[in-house]
XYZ file of C-alpha atoms in Angstrom:
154
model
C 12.396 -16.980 -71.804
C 14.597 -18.419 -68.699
C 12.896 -21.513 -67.078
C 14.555 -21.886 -63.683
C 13.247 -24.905 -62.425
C 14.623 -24.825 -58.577
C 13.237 -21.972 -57.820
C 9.965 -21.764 -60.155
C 6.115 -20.689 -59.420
C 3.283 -21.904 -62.093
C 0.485 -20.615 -60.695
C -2.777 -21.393 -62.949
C -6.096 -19.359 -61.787
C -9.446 -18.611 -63.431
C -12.582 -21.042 -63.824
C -13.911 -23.574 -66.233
C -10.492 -24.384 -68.451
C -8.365 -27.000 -68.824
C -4.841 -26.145 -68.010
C -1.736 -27.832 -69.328
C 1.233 -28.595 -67.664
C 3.942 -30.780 -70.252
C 7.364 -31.843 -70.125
C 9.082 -35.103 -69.862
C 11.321 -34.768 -67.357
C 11.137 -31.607 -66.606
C 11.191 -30.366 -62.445
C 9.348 -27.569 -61.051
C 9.536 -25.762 -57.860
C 6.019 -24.863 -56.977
C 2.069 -25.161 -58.949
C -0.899 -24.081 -57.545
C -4.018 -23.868 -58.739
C -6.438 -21.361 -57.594
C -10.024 -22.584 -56.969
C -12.343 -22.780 -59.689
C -15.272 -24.450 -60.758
C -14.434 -27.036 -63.179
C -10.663 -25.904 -63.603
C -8.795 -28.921 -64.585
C -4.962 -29.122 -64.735
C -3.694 -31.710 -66.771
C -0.062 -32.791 -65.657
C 1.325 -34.547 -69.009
C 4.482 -35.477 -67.766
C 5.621 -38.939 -68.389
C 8.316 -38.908 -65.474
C 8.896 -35.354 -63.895
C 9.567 -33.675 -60.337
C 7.408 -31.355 -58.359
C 8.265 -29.871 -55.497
C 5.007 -28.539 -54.055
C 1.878 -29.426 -55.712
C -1.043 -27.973 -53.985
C -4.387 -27.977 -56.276
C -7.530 -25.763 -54.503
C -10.823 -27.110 -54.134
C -12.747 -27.958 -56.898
C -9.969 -28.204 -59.150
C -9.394 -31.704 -61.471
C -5.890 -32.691 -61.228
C -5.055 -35.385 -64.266
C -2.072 -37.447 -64.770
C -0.860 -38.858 -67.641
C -1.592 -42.892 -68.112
C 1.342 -44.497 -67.936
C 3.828 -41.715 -66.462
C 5.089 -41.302 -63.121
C 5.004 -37.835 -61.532
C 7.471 -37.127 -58.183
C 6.292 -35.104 -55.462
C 7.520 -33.930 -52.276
C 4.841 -32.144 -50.981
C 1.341 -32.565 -52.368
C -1.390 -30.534 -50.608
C -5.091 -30.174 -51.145
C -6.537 -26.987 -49.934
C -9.859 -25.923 -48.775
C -11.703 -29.043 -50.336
C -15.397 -30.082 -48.953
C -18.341 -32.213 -49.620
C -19.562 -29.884 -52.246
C -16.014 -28.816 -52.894
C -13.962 -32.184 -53.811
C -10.884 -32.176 -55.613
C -10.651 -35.079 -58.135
C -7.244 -36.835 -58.684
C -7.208 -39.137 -61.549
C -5.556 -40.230 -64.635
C -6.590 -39.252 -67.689
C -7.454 -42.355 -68.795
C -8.758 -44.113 -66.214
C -10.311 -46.999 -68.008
C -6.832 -47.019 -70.095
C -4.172 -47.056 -67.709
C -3.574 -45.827 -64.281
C -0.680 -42.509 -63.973
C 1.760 -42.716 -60.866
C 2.778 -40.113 -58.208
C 5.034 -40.957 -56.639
C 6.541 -39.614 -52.657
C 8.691 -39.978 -49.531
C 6.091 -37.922 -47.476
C 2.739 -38.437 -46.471
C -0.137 -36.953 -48.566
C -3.496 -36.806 -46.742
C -6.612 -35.342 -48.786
C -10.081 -34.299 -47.145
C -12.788 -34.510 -49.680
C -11.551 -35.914 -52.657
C -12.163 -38.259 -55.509
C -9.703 -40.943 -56.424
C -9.699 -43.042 -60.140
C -6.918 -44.674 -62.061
C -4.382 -43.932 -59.656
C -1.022 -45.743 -58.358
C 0.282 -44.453 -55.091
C 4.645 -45.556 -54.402
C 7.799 -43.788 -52.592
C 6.996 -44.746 -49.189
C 4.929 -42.318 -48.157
C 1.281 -43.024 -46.548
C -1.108 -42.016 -48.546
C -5.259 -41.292 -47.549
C -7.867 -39.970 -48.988
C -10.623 -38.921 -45.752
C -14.390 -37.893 -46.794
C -13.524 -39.192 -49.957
C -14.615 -41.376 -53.086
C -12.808 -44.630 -54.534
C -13.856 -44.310 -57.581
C -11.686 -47.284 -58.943
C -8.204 -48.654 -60.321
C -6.518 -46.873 -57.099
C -3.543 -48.621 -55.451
C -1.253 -47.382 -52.602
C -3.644 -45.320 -51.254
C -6.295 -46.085 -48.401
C -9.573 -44.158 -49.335
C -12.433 -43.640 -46.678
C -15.787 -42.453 -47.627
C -17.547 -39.653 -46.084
C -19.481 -39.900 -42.834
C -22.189 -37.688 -44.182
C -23.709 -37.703 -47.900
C -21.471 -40.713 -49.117
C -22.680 -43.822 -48.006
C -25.289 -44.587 -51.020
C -28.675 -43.319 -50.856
C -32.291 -43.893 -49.988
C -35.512 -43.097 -51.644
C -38.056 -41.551 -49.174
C -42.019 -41.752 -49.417
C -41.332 -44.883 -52.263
């Protein structure tokens, strides 16, 4: 098997798995991730390179505590209240995991925890849940459905 990293595709697909994505400093071109419910893609990479990283809604996208993950262009796709993408570390309450980019990375409709944002780019998070330990990125919540709740006919 020939691994050519500059020009690469890892495309993961299917529902309800946990996918795994390893190798200390490794690069890769391009991984997507097809939607599906529950598909998580664990990204154990203690300091490697992605070109494109575009997870689909409904997809959990963890990072490994402690490493730092480049990214040039990181895009969330087709992600909604009922849809959310959620971007944390895998240990949250254990460490936070780093990505880390020159361009901006905007995200509709995701959830945030145990996350470090650097490289200069801005970084938000629209529609969207803090759900703790995030720095570098500015998170709002959602307009609609977010804002807490009420209890009706007490």
């Amino acid at each position: 098997l020939t691994f050519a990293a500059n020009s690469s595709t890892v495309a993961f697909t299917g529902n309800g798995a946990r996918r795994l994505l390893c190798g200390s400093s490794r690069t890769f071109n391009t991984v997507t991730a097809a939607g599906g419910t529950n598909a998580s893609i664990l990204i154990q990479c203690s300091t490697s390179t992605i070109t494109t990283l575009t997870p689909a809604a409904q997809n959990r996208l963890l990072f490994s505590s402690g490493g730092t993950v480049t990214v040039t262009t990181f895009t969330v796709i087709s992600a909604s209240i009922s849809t959310p993408v959620l971007i944390t570390s895998d240990g949250p309450t254990n460490g936070v995991a780093t990505v880390s980019s020159a361009n901006n990375f905007t995200c509709d409709y995701c959830g945030v925890a145990g996350m470090t944002f650097s490289g200069g780019g801005i970084f938000a998070a629209t529609n969207s849940y803090n759900f703790g330990q995030n720095t570098g990125i500015t998170i709002t919540n959602p307009s609609i459905g977010g804002g807490g709740g009420r209890i009706i006919g007490g």
